[in-house]
């Protein structure tokens, strides 16, 4: 067993309402950043986990995303390749 | 002026308490993912903005992070290179 670092990007699914992104875009306009046409706010989760291999670590993180980290109805997730620690 | 897509990773500063990350790690343990030794939860923000150049877009997003997107006391941010839209 070795330790791996796996990063995950979780983003609101395209085409669904993204109220947090809209709020950020509006606040940026209020602050004078008038060039901003859109903002999307997601989560960035970094996990340190033990696994047999990098691919096993990635598969385990995919299961974590399905069970806890991401909302499968409204969010998409993308798992970066695991890197050894 | 051209449109650019700029992504930002905002993470809790190393060494500070990260209660959200601890909660995620605890919940993953409860679900049976016992190999997880740490979790860190940050934000992933994607902005679409108008600027003269990719470097100008990056500089503008850096200003946005300082003024609104990140908490300079507790968070670090990393801006990815701007890509044309």
Coordinates of N, CA and C in Angstrom, one line a residue:
Chain A
X1 N 0.9 -1.2 0.0 CA 0.0 0.0 0.0 C 0.9 1.2 0.0
X2 N 0.5 2.2 -0.8 CA 1.3 3.5 -0.9 C 0.3 4.6 -0.7
X3 N 0.8 5.8 -0.4 CA -0.1 6.9 -0.2 C -0.1 7.8 -1.5
X4 N -1.3 8.2 -1.8 CA -1.4 9.0 -3.0 C -2.2 10.3 -2.7
X5 N -1.9 11.3 -3.5 CA -2.7 12.6 -3.5 C -3.6 12.6 -4.7
X6 N -4.8 12.8 -4.5 CA -5.8 12.8 -5.6 C -6.6 14.1 -5.5
X7 N -6.6 14.9 -6.5 CA -7.4 16.1 -6.6 C -8.6 16.0 -7.4
X8 N -9.7 16.6 -7.0 CA -11.0 16.5 -7.7 C -11.6 17.9 -7.9
X9 N -12.0 18.1 -9.1 CA -12.8 19.4 -9.4 C -14.2 19.0 -9.5
X10 N -15.1 19.7 -8.8 CA -16.5 19.5 -8.8 C -17.1 20.8 -9.3
X11 N -17.9 20.7 -10.4 CA -18.4 21.9 -10.9 C -19.9 21.8 -11.2
X12 N -20.7 22.9 -11.1 CA -22.1 22.8 -11.4 C -22.3 22.3 -12.8
X13 N -23.2 21.5 -13.0 CA -23.5 20.9 -14.4 C -23.9 22.1 -15.3
X14 N -23.3 22.0 -16.5 CA -23.6 23.1 -17.5 C -25.1 23.1 -17.8
X15 N -25.6 24.3 -17.9 CA -27.0 24.4 -18.3 C -28.0 24.5 -17.1
X16 N -27.5 24.1 -15.9 CA -28.3 24.2 -14.7 C -28.1 25.6 -14.2
X17 N -29.0 26.1 -13.4 CA -28.9 27.4 -12.8 C -27.7 27.3 -11.8
X18 N -26.9 28.4 -11.8 CA -25.7 28.4 -10.9 C -25.8 29.7 -10.1
X19 N -26.7 29.8 -9.1 CA -26.9 31.0 -8.3 C -25.7 31.6 -7.7
X20 N -24.8 30.7 -7.2 CA -23.6 31.2 -6.6 C -22.7 31.9 -7.6
X21 N -22.6 31.3 -8.8 CA -21.8 31.9 -9.8 C -22.4 33.3 -10.3
X22 N -23.7 33.3 -10.4 CA -24.3 34.6 -10.7 C -24.1 35.6 -9.7
X23 N -24.1 35.2 -8.4 CA -23.9 36.2 -7.3 C -22.5 36.7 -7.4
X24 N -21.5 35.8 -7.7 CA -20.1 36.3 -7.8 C -19.9 37.2 -9.0
X25 N -20.5 36.9 -10.1 CA -20.4 37.8 -11.3 C -21.0 39.1 -10.9
X26 N -22.2 39.1 -10.3 CA -22.8 40.4 -9.9 C -21.9 41.2 -9.0
X27 N -21.3 40.6 -8.0 CA -20.5 41.3 -7.0 C -19.2 41.8 -7.7
X28 N -18.7 41.1 -8.7 CA -17.5 41.6 -9.4 C -17.9 42.8 -10.2
X29 N -19.1 42.8 -10.8 CA -19.5 44.0 -11.6 C -19.6 45.2 -10.6
X30 N -20.2 45.0 -9.4 CA -20.3 46.1 -8.5 C -19.0 46.6 -8.1
X31 N -18.0 45.8 -8.1 CA -16.6 46.2 -7.7 C -15.9 46.9 -8.9
X32 N -16.5 46.9 -10.0 CA -15.9 47.6 -11.2 C -15.2 46.7 -12.2
X33 N -15.4 45.4 -12.0 CA -14.8 44.4 -12.9 C -15.9 44.2 -14.0
X34 N -16.1 45.2 -14.9 CA -17.2 45.1 -15.8 C -17.0 44.1 -17.0
X35 N -15.8 43.7 -17.2 CA -15.5 42.7 -18.3 C -15.9 41.3 -18.0
X36 N -16.3 41.0 -16.8 CA -16.7 39.6 -16.4 C -18.0 39.3 -17.0
X37 N -18.1 38.3 -17.9 CA -19.4 37.9 -18.4 C -20.0 36.7 -17.7
X38 N -19.2 35.9 -17.1 CA -19.8 34.7 -16.3 C -18.8 34.3 -15.3
X39 N -19.3 33.7 -14.2 CA -18.5 33.1 -13.2 C -19.2 31.8 -12.8
X40 N -18.4 30.8 -12.6 CA -18.9 29.5 -12.2 C -18.1 29.0 -10.9
X41 N -18.8 28.7 -9.9 CA -18.1 28.4 -8.6 C -18.3 26.9 -8.3
X42 N -17.2 26.2 -8.2 CA -17.2 24.8 -7.9 C -16.4 24.5 -6.7
X43 N -16.1 23.2 -6.4 CA -15.3 22.9 -5.3 C -14.0 22.2 -5.8
X44 N -13.0 22.3 -5.0 CA -11.7 21.7 -5.3 C -11.3 20.9 -4.1
X45 N -11.3 19.6 -4.2 CA -11.1 18.7 -3.0 C -9.8 17.9 -3.3
X46 N -8.9 18.0 -2.3 CA -7.6 17.3 -2.4 C -7.7 16.2 -1.3
X47 N -7.5 14.9 -1.7 CA -7.5 13.8 -0.7 C -6.2 13.2 -0.7
X48 N -5.8 12.7 0.5 CA -4.6 11.9 0.7 C -5.2 10.5 1.1
X49 N -4.8 9.5 0.3 CA -5.4 8.2 0.6 C -4.4 7.1 0.3
X50 N -4.6 6.0 1.0 CA -3.8 4.8 0.7 C -4.4 3.9 -0.3
X51 N -3.6 3.3 -1.2 CA -4.1 2.4 -2.2 C -3.0 1.6 -2.7
X52 N -3.4 0.5 -3.4 CA -2.4 -0.4 -4.0 C -1.6 0.3 -5.2
X53 N -2.3 1.1 -5.9 CA -1.7 1.7 -7.1 C -2.4 3.1 -7.4
X54 N -1.8 3.9 -8.3 CA -2.5 5.1 -8.6 C -3.8 4.9 -9.2
X55 N -4.0 3.9 -10.0 CA -5.3 3.7 -10.7 C -6.3 3.3 -9.6
X56 N -5.9 2.5 -8.6 CA -6.8 2.1 -7.6 C -7.2 3.3 -6.7
X57 N -6.3 4.2 -6.5 CA -6.6 5.4 -5.8 C -7.6 6.2 -6.5
X58 N -7.5 6.3 -7.8 CA -8.4 7.1 -8.7 C -9.8 6.4 -8.6
X59 N -9.8 5.1 -8.7 CA -11.1 4.4 -8.6 C -11.8 4.6 -7.3
X60 N -11.0 4.6 -6.2 CA -11.6 4.8 -4.9 C -12.2 6.2 -4.8
X61 N -11.5 7.2 -5.3 CA -12.0 8.6 -5.2 C -13.2 8.8 -6.1
X62 N -13.3 8.0 -7.2 CA -14.5 8.1 -8.0 C -15.7 7.6 -7.2
X63 N -15.5 6.5 -6.4 CA -16.6 6.0 -5.6 C -16.9 7.0 -4.5
X64 N -15.9 7.7 -3.9 CA -16.2 8.7 -2.9 C -17.0 9.9 -3.5
X65 N -16.7 10.2 -4.8 CA -17.5 11.3 -5.4 C -18.9 10.9 -5.6
X66 N -19.2 9.6 -6.0 CA -20.5 9.2 -6.2 C -21.3 9.1 -4.9
X67 N -20.6 8.8 -3.8 CA -21.3 8.5 -2.5 C -21.4 9.8 -1.6
X68 N -20.4 10.7 -1.7 CA -20.4 11.8 -0.8 C -20.0 13.1 -1.4
X69 N -19.0 13.2 -2.2 CA -18.4 14.5 -2.5 C -19.2 15.3 -3.4
X70 N -19.7 14.6 -4.4 CA -20.5 15.4 -5.5 C -21.9 15.0 -5.5
X71 N -22.8 16.0 -5.9 CA -24.2 15.7 -6.1 C -24.4 15.2 -7.5
X72 N -24.7 13.9 -7.7 CA -24.7 13.4 -9.1 C -25.9 14.1 -9.9
X73 N -26.8 14.7 -9.3 CA -27.9 15.3 -10.1 C -27.5 16.7 -10.6
X74 N -26.7 17.4 -9.9 CA -26.5 18.8 -10.3 C -25.0 19.1 -10.6
X75 N -24.1 18.2 -10.3 CA -22.7 18.5 -10.4 C -22.0 17.5 -11.3
X76 N -20.9 17.9 -11.9 CA -20.0 17.0 -12.6 C -18.7 17.0 -11.8
X77 N -18.0 15.9 -11.9 CA -16.7 15.9 -11.3 C -15.6 15.4 -12.2
X78 N -14.4 15.8 -12.0 CA -13.3 15.4 -12.8 C -12.1 15.1 -11.9
X79 N -11.6 13.9 -12.0 CA -10.6 13.4 -11.0 C -9.2 13.5 -11.7
X80 N -8.3 14.2 -11.1 CA -7.0 14.4 -11.7 C -6.2 13.1 -11.4
X81 N -5.2 12.7 -12.2 CA -4.4 11.5 -12.0 C -3.8 11.6 -10.6
X82 N -3.8 10.5 -9.9 CA -3.2 10.4 -8.5 C -1.7 10.5 -8.6
X83 N -1.1 11.2 -7.7 CA 0.3 11.4 -7.6 C 0.8 10.8 -6.3
X84 N 1.9 10.0 -6.3 CA 2.4 9.4 -5.1 C 2.9 10.5 -4.1
X85 N 2.7 10.2 -2.8 CA 3.1 11.1 -1.7 C 4.5 10.7 -1.2
Chain B
X1 N -10.1 44.0 -27.7 CA -10.5 43.2 -26.5 C -10.9 41.8 -26.9
X2 N -10.5 40.8 -26.2 CA -10.8 39.5 -26.5 C -11.4 38.8 -25.2
X3 N -12.1 37.7 -25.3 CA -12.6 37.0 -24.2 C -11.7 35.9 -23.8
X4 N -11.5 35.8 -22.5 CA -10.7 34.7 -21.9 C -11.4 34.0 -20.8
X5 N -11.0 32.7 -20.7 CA -11.4 31.9 -19.6 C -10.3 31.7 -18.6
X6 N -10.5 32.1 -17.3 CA -9.5 32.0 -16.3 C -10.0 31.2 -15.2
X7 N -9.3 30.1 -14.8 CA -9.7 29.3 -13.6 C -8.8 29.6 -12.4
X8 N -9.4 29.6 -11.3 CA -8.7 29.8 -10.0 C -8.9 28.7 -9.0
X9 N -7.9 28.3 -8.4 CA -8.0 27.3 -7.3 C -7.8 28.1 -6.0
X10 N -8.7 28.0 -5.1 CA -8.6 28.7 -3.8 C -8.6 27.6 -2.7
X11 N -7.5 27.6 -1.9 CA -7.4 26.5 -1.0 C -7.1 27.1 0.4
X12 N -7.6 26.3 1.5 CA -7.3 26.8 2.8 C -5.8 26.8 3.0
X13 N -5.3 27.8 3.7 CA -3.8 28.0 3.8 C -3.3 26.8 4.7
X14 N -2.2 26.2 4.2 CA -1.5 25.1 5.0 C -1.3 25.5 6.4
X15 N -1.5 24.6 7.3 CA -1.2 24.9 8.7 C -2.4 25.5 9.5
X16 N -3.4 26.0 8.8 CA -4.5 26.6 9.5 C -5.5 25.4 9.7
X17 N -6.4 25.5 10.7 CA -7.5 24.6 10.8 C -8.3 24.5 9.6
X18 N -8.7 23.4 9.2 CA -9.6 23.2 8.0 C -10.8 22.3 8.4
X19 N -11.7 22.9 9.1 CA -12.8 22.1 9.7 C -13.6 21.4 8.6
X20 N -13.8 22.0 7.5 CA -14.6 21.4 6.4 C -13.9 20.2 5.9
X21 N -12.6 20.3 5.7 CA -11.8 19.1 5.3 C -11.8 18.0 6.3
X22 N -11.7 18.3 7.6 CA -11.8 17.3 8.7 C -13.2 16.6 8.6
X23 N -14.2 17.4 8.4 CA -15.6 16.8 8.4 C -15.7 15.9 7.2
X24 N -15.1 16.2 6.0 CA -15.2 15.4 4.9 C -14.4 14.1 5.1
X25 N -13.2 14.2 5.7 CA -12.4 13.0 6.0 C -13.2 12.1 7.0
X26 N -13.8 12.7 8.0 CA -14.6 11.9 9.0 C -15.7 11.2 8.3
X27 N -16.4 11.9 7.4 CA -17.6 11.3 6.8 C -17.1 10.2 5.8
X28 N -16.0 10.3 5.2 CA -15.5 9.3 4.3 C -15.1 8.0 5.1
X29 N -14.5 8.2 6.3 CA -14.2 7.1 7.2 C -15.5 6.4 7.5
X30 N -16.5 7.1 7.9 CA -17.8 6.5 8.3 C -18.4 5.7 7.1
X31 N -18.1 6.1 5.9 CA -18.6 5.4 4.8 C -17.8 4.2 4.4
X32 N -16.7 4.0 5.1 CA -15.9 2.8 4.9 C -14.6 3.1 4.1
X33 N -14.3 4.3 3.8 CA -13.1 4.7 3.0 C -12.0 4.9 4.1
X34 N -11.5 3.8 4.6 CA -10.6 4.0 5.8 C -9.2 4.4 5.4
X35 N -8.9 4.3 4.1 CA -7.5 4.7 3.7 C -7.3 6.2 3.6
X36 N -8.4 7.0 3.8 CA -8.2 8.4 3.6 C -7.5 9.0 4.9
X37 N -6.4 9.7 4.7 CA -5.7 10.3 5.9 C -6.0 11.8 6.0
X38 N -6.3 12.4 4.9 CA -6.6 13.8 5.0 C -7.5 14.3 3.8
X39 N -8.3 15.3 4.0 CA -9.1 15.9 2.9 C -9.0 17.4 3.1
X40 N -8.8 18.1 2.0 CA -8.8 19.6 2.0 C -9.8 20.1 1.0
X41 N -10.7 20.9 1.5 CA -11.8 21.4 0.6 C -11.5 22.9 0.2
X42 N -11.4 23.1 -1.0 CA -11.2 24.5 -1.5 C -12.3 24.8 -2.5
X43 N -12.1 26.0 -3.2 CA -13.1 26.4 -4.2 C -12.4 26.4 -5.6
X44 N -13.2 26.2 -6.6 CA -12.7 26.2 -8.0 C -13.6 27.2 -8.7
X45 N -13.0 28.3 -9.1 CA -13.8 29.3 -9.7 C -13.4 29.5 -11.2
X46 N -14.3 29.5 -12.1 CA -14.0 29.7 -13.5 C -14.7 31.0 -13.9
X47 N -13.9 31.9 -14.5 CA -14.4 33.2 -14.9 C -14.2 33.4 -16.4
X48 N -15.2 34.0 -17.0 CA -15.1 34.5 -18.4 C -15.0 36.0 -18.4
X49 N -13.9 36.5 -18.9 CA -13.7 37.9 -18.8 C -13.1 38.5 -20.1
X50 N -13.4 39.8 -20.3 CA -12.8 40.5 -21.5 C -11.5 41.2 -21.0
X51 N -10.5 41.1 -21.8 CA -9.2 41.8 -21.5 C -8.4 41.9 -22.8
X52 N -7.4 42.8 -22.7 CA -6.6 43.1 -23.9 C -5.7 41.8 -24.3
X53 N -5.3 41.1 -23.3 CA -4.4 40.0 -23.5 C -4.6 39.0 -22.4
X54 N -4.0 37.8 -22.6 CA -4.1 36.7 -21.6 C -3.4 37.2 -20.3
X55 N -2.3 37.9 -20.4 CA -1.6 38.3 -19.1 C -2.5 39.4 -18.4
X56 N -3.1 40.3 -19.2 CA -4.0 41.3 -18.6 C -5.2 40.6 -17.9
X57 N -5.7 39.5 -18.5 CA -6.8 38.8 -17.9 C -6.4 38.2 -16.6
X58 N -5.2 37.6 -16.6 CA -4.6 37.0 -15.4 C -4.5 38.1 -14.3
X59 N -3.9 39.2 -14.6 CA -3.7 40.3 -13.7 C -5.1 40.8 -13.1
X60 N -6.1 40.8 -13.9 CA -7.4 41.3 -13.5 C -8.0 40.3 -12.5
X61 N -7.8 39.0 -12.8 CA -8.4 38.0 -11.9 C -7.6 38.0 -10.6
X62 N -6.3 38.3 -10.6 CA -5.5 38.4 -9.4 C -6.1 39.5 -8.5
X63 N -6.5 40.6 -9.1 CA -7.1 41.7 -8.4 C -8.5 41.2 -7.8
X64 N -9.2 40.5 -8.6 CA -10.5 40.0 -8.1 C -10.4 39.1 -6.9
X65 N -9.3 38.2 -6.9 CA -9.1 37.3 -5.8 C -8.8 38.2 -4.6
X66 N -8.0 39.2 -4.7 CA -7.6 40.0 -3.6 C -8.8 40.8 -3.0
X67 N -9.7 41.2 -3.9 CA -10.8 42.0 -3.4 C -12.1 41.2 -3.0
X68 N -12.3 40.1 -3.6 CA -13.6 39.4 -3.4 C -13.5 37.9 -3.2
X69 N -12.7 37.2 -4.2 CA -12.9 35.8 -4.3 C -12.2 35.0 -3.2
X70 N -11.1 35.5 -2.7 CA -10.3 34.7 -1.7 C -10.2 35.5 -0.4
X71 N -10.1 34.8 0.7 CA -9.8 35.5 2.0 C -8.3 35.5 2.2
X72 N -7.7 36.7 2.1 CA -6.2 36.7 2.1 C -5.6 36.3 3.4
X73 N -6.4 36.2 4.5 CA -5.9 35.8 5.8 C -5.8 34.3 5.9
X74 N -6.8 33.6 5.3 CA -6.9 32.2 5.6 C -6.8 31.3 4.3
X75 N -6.7 32.0 3.2 CA -6.7 31.1 1.9 C -5.5 31.5 1.0
X76 N -5.1 30.6 0.3 CA -4.2 30.8 -0.8 C -4.9 30.6 -2.1
X77 N -4.4 31.4 -3.2 CA -5.1 31.1 -4.5 C -4.0 30.9 -5.5
X78 N -4.4 30.2 -6.6 CA -3.5 29.9 -7.7 C -4.3 30.1 -9.0
X79 N -3.8 31.0 -9.8 CA -4.5 31.3 -11.0 C -3.9 30.6 -12.2
X80 N -4.7 29.8 -12.9 CA -4.2 29.1 -14.1 C -4.1 30.1 -15.3
X81 N -3.2 29.8 -16.2 CA -3.0 30.6 -17.4 C -4.4 30.8 -18.1
X82 N -4.6 32.1 -18.5 CA -5.9 32.4 -19.2 C -5.9 31.7 -20.6
X83 N -7.0 31.2 -21.0 CA -7.1 30.6 -22.3 C -8.2 31.4 -23.1
X84 N -7.9 31.6 -24.4 CA -8.9 32.4 -25.2 C -10.2 31.7 -25.4
X85 N -11.3 32.4 -25.4 CA -12.6 31.7 -25.7 C -13.0 31.9 -27.2

